[in-house]
Short mmCIF file of C-alpha atoms in Angstrom, two decimals:
data_model
loop_
_atom_site.label_atom_id
_atom_site.label_comp_id
_atom_site.label_asym_id
_atom_site.label_seq_id
_atom_site.Cartn_x
_atom_site.Cartn_y
_atom_site.Cartn_z
CA UNK A 23 -4.39 17.09 6.24
CA UNK A 24 -2.17 18.39 4.69
CA UNK A 25 -2.96 19.65 0.64
CA UNK A 26 -1.72 18.32 -2.30
CA UNK A 27 -0.05 21.42 -2.62
CA UNK A 28 1.95 21.01 0.49
CA UNK A 29 2.43 17.20 -1.16
CA UNK A 30 4.14 19.15 -3.88
CA UNK A 31 6.79 21.37 -2.20
CA UNK A 32 7.76 18.23 0.63
CA UNK A 33 11.33 18.74 1.90
CA UNK A 34 13.77 16.01 2.96
CA UNK A 35 13.67 17.78 6.78
CA UNK A 36 9.22 17.97 6.24
CA UNK A 37 9.47 13.79 5.39
CA UNK A 38 11.87 13.02 8.64
CA UNK A 39 9.64 13.97 10.33
CA UNK A 40 6.94 12.23 9.08
CA UNK A 41 8.66 9.12 8.52
CA UNK A 42 8.79 9.11 12.41
CA UNK A 43 5.45 7.67 12.16
CA UNK A 44 5.99 4.38 11.16
CA UNK A 45 5.13 0.64 12.68
CA UNK A 46 7.77 -0.87 14.89
CA UNK A 47 8.36 -4.31 13.33
CA UNK A 48 6.20 -6.19 15.62
CA UNK A 49 5.30 -9.92 15.07
CA UNK A 50 1.86 -10.09 13.65
CA UNK A 51 -0.92 -9.61 16.56
CA UNK A 52 -4.14 -11.28 15.02
CA UNK A 53 -7.03 -9.01 16.46
CA UNK A 54 -10.77 -9.07 16.49
CA UNK A 55 -12.96 -9.95 13.79
CA UNK A 56 -13.17 -7.03 11.17
CA UNK A 57 -16.19 -5.19 11.33
CA UNK A 58 -18.86 -5.33 8.46
CA UNK A 59 -17.88 -3.26 5.47
CA UNK A 60 -14.51 -4.65 4.97
CA UNK A 61 -14.82 -5.77 1.94
CA UNK A 62 -16.38 -2.77 0.44
CA UNK A 63 -14.21 -0.98 -1.82
CA UNK A 64 -12.69 2.85 -1.51
CA UNK A 65 -13.96 5.66 -3.75
CA UNK A 66 -11.20 4.16 -6.28
CA UNK A 67 -11.97 0.49 -6.19
CA UNK A 68 -9.88 -2.13 -5.57
CA UNK A 69 -6.97 -3.65 -7.67
CA UNK A 70 -7.49 -7.34 -7.01
CA UNK A 71 -5.01 -10.38 -7.45
CA UNK A 72 -6.43 -13.65 -7.22
CA UNK A 73 -9.91 -14.85 -7.86
CA UNK A 74 -13.16 -14.08 -6.60
CA UNK A 75 -13.72 -17.60 -5.56
CA UNK A 76 -11.07 -17.82 -3.09
CA UNK A 77 -11.18 -19.35 0.04
CA UNK A 78 -8.78 -17.07 1.28
CA UNK A 79 -9.17 -13.17 1.01
CA UNK A 80 -6.09 -10.57 2.14
CA UNK A 81 -6.75 -7.06 2.40
CA UNK A 82 -3.04 -4.95 3.19
CA UNK A 83 -3.18 -1.51 4.82
CA UNK A 84 0.13 0.02 3.99
CA UNK A 85 2.34 2.95 3.21
CA UNK A 86 4.77 3.58 0.12
CA UNK A 87 7.14 5.11 2.49
CA UNK A 88 6.89 2.22 5.56
CA UNK A 89 10.52 0.83 5.79
CA UNK A 90 8.24 -2.56 7.10
CA UNK A 91 5.80 -2.47 3.97
CA UNK A 92 8.84 -2.46 1.74
CA UNK A 93 10.43 -5.83 3.88
CA UNK A 94 7.52 -7.58 3.38
CA UNK A 95 7.06 -6.58 -0.63
CA UNK A 96 10.41 -7.56 -1.17
CA UNK A 97 10.76 -10.79 1.50
CA UNK A 98 7.25 -12.05 1.54
CA UNK A 99 5.30 -10.84 -0.98
CA UNK A 100 7.12 -12.67 -4.17
CA UNK A 101 6.68 -15.94 -1.93
CA UNK A 102 3.04 -14.87 -1.11
CA UNK A 103 2.05 -14.69 -4.60
CA UNK A 104 3.39 -17.48 -6.19
CA UNK A 105 2.48 -20.23 -3.96
CA UNK A 106 -1.13 -18.96 -2.80
CA UNK A 107 -2.04 -15.72 -5.18
CA UNK A 108 -1.56 -17.48 -8.82
CA UNK A 109 -2.72 -20.74 -7.46
CA UNK A 110 -5.90 -19.66 -6.82
CA UNK A 111 -5.97 -20.16 -3.55
CA UNK A 112 -5.55 -16.38 -2.31
CA UNK A 113 -7.14 -13.40 -3.37
CA UNK A 114 -5.52 -10.15 -2.33
CA UNK A 115 -5.36 -6.33 -2.56
CA UNK A 116 -2.82 -3.52 -1.62
CA UNK A 117 -5.05 -0.29 0.17
CA UNK A 118 -3.88 3.03 0.49
CA UNK A 119 -2.84 4.01 3.89
CA UNK A 120 -0.54 6.77 3.27
CA UNK A 121 1.66 7.62 6.31
CA UNK A 122 3.07 11.13 5.01
CA UNK A 123 2.59 13.33 1.79
CA UNK A 124 5.39 11.75 0.03
CA UNK A 125 3.57 8.23 0.09
CA UNK A 126 -0.09 10.15 -0.62
CA UNK A 127 1.49 10.54 -3.69
CA UNK A 128 3.37 7.84 -4.68
CA UNK A 129 -0.20 6.06 -4.37
CA UNK A 130 -1.98 8.94 -6.83
CA UNK A 131 0.82 7.78 -9.22
CA UNK A 132 -0.14 4.42 -8.69
CA UNK A 133 -3.32 4.89 -9.46
CA UNK A 134 -2.88 7.15 -12.81
CA UNK A 135 -4.99 5.78 -15.87
CA UNK A 136 -7.04 4.12 -13.84
CA UNK A 137 -4.76 1.96 -12.16
CA UNK A 138 -3.64 0.46 -14.92
CA UNK A 139 -0.32 -0.48 -13.65
CA UNK A 140 -1.37 -0.30 -9.95
CA UNK A 141 1.11 -3.42 -8.79
CA UNK A 142 3.87 -2.85 -11.43
CA UNK A 143 4.09 0.40 -9.95
CA UNK A 144 3.71 0.27 -6.54
CA UNK A 145 6.13 -2.99 -6.57
CA UNK A 146 8.90 -0.75 -7.93
CA UNK A 147 8.34 2.11 -5.20
CA UNK A 148 8.85 -0.68 -2.74
CA UNK A 149 11.97 -2.22 -4.45
CA UNK A 150 13.33 0.68 -4.93
CA UNK A 151 12.31 2.89 -1.21
CA UNK A 152 15.50 3.47 -0.34
CA UNK A 153 16.15 5.98 -3.33
CA UNK A 154 13.47 7.63 -3.28
CA UNK A 155 11.36 8.21 -0.19
CA UNK A 156 14.93 8.75 1.99
CA UNK A 157 16.75 11.12 -0.01
CA UNK A 158 17.24 15.04 0.70
CA UNK A 159 14.72 16.12 -2.62
CA UNK A 160 12.29 12.92 -2.45
CA UNK A 161 9.48 14.44 -4.17
CA UNK A 162 12.40 15.31 -7.06
CA UNK A 163 13.81 11.22 -6.14
CA UNK A 164 9.88 10.17 -6.82
CA UNK A 165 9.92 11.93 -10.22
CA UNK A 166 13.00 10.50 -11.89
CA UNK A 167 11.67 6.99 -10.48
CA UNK A 168 8.49 7.14 -12.28
CA UNK A 169 10.11 8.05 -15.63
CA UNK A 170 10.57 4.44 -15.68
CA UNK A 171 6.88 3.97 -15.44
CA UNK A 172 6.58 6.00 -18.56
CA UNK A 173 5.96 9.43 -17.03
CA UNK A 174 6.77 12.32 -18.44
CA UNK A 175 7.31 15.81 -16.39
CA UNK A 176 3.77 17.17 -17.24
CA UNK A 177 1.86 13.56 -16.52
CA UNK A 178 3.98 13.45 -13.24
CA UNK A 179 2.85 16.92 -12.07
CA UNK A 180 -0.69 16.60 -13.69
CA UNK A 181 -1.43 13.39 -11.58
CA UNK A 182 -0.34 14.89 -8.69
CA UNK A 183 -2.66 17.97 -8.74
CA UNK A 184 -5.90 15.93 -9.62
CA UNK A 185 -7.40 16.90 -6.25
CA UNK A 186 -10.05 14.30 -6.51
CA UNK A 187 -7.86 11.54 -6.63
CA UNK A 188 -5.66 13.09 -3.76
CA UNK A 189 -8.71 12.98 -2.44
CA UNK A 190 -9.94 9.39 -2.84
CA UNK A 191 -6.53 8.33 -1.93
CA UNK A 192 -7.23 9.66 1.71
CA UNK A 193 -10.41 8.61 2.04
CA UNK A 194 -9.08 5.10 2.12
CA UNK A 195 -6.93 5.94 5.25
CA UNK A 196 -9.53 7.60 6.82
CA UNK A 197 -12.10 5.08 6.74
CA UNK A 198 -9.23 2.65 7.78
CA UNK A 199 -8.78 4.62 10.74
CA UNK A 200 -11.95 5.47 11.82
CA UNK A 201 -13.92 2.23 10.99
CA UNK A 202 -11.33 -0.42 10.83
CA UNK A 203 -9.24 1.04 13.97
CA UNK A 204 -5.99 0.55 11.54
CA UNK A 205 -3.34 3.11 13.35
CA UNK A 206 -0.38 1.51 11.66
CA UNK A 207 1.87 -0.46 8.69
CA UNK A 208 1.35 -2.87 7.59
CA UNK A 209 -1.59 -3.81 9.21
CA UNK A 210 -3.55 -7.12 7.08
CA UNK A 211 -7.35 -8.38 7.25
CA UNK A 212 -6.60 -12.56 6.48
CA UNK A 213 -10.79 -13.46 6.11
CA UNK A 214 -11.14 -10.22 8.09
CA UNK A 215 -8.99 -11.03 10.98
CA UNK A 216 -6.87 -7.82 11.58
CA UNK A 217 -2.73 -8.77 12.35
CA UNK A 218 -0.36 -5.94 12.53
CA UNK A 219 2.95 -5.95 11.80
CA UNK A 220 5.03 -6.92 9.17
CA UNK A 221 4.56 -10.98 8.43
CA UNK A 222 7.23 -13.33 6.88
CA UNK A 223 5.91 -16.32 4.72
CA UNK A 224 5.76 -18.54 7.11
CA UNK A 225 3.76 -16.77 9.68
CA UNK A 226 1.27 -16.16 6.80
CA UNK A 227 0.78 -19.65 5.77
CA UNK A 228 -0.06 -20.24 9.82
CA UNK A 229 -2.84 -18.21 8.80
CA UNK A 230 -3.48 -19.39 5.11
CA UNK A 231 -3.29 -22.87 5.26
CA UNK A 232 -6.31 -23.93 7.84
CA UNK A 233 -8.34 -21.37 5.83
CA UNK A 234 -7.82 -23.32 2.24
CA UNK A 235 -7.37 -26.80 4.13
CA UNK A 236 -3.46 -27.26 3.17
#
């Protein structure tokens, strides 16, 4: 496993090699039910949107540097949130599955301040992914991006030096790999059923509607 120091010294070429691993743009493929323990949060807890008693629960495993994850959050997530999460029919959480050290760093920044701005930061970084994840000096670009979220240089560096936070983010990924057999991003668990690959709103609604009785 790469150390936090290696994450802080990322170069564009190293990132390019790491980014060869993201998932292919697969259509959603349902797989067998998830094993017990899927709802158990990781060491940092889950940041849920939607009510506890929603009939449909969606867990997404994503990487901040995955282009398919960014496409989902740009094209599908706004409609999913408006139609289903905000109306109380779906409960949603995003879990960390970083494919490379830069994605780990991005998730660490989103988890700063006890994840008080988890979704505003992850939404911003997905929306602006091309401007920081695929540039010659990605870590410098990420630092510039985080200034929009109020991060000083000192806070940025201190967050990325937090070994406990680094270990916790990677623990979520390790559990997903070993226990839930997640091996690509994005991967969704909808009421325990596994779907791999970027999903459209139409594809998601085909799964959601029978669950919620819509």
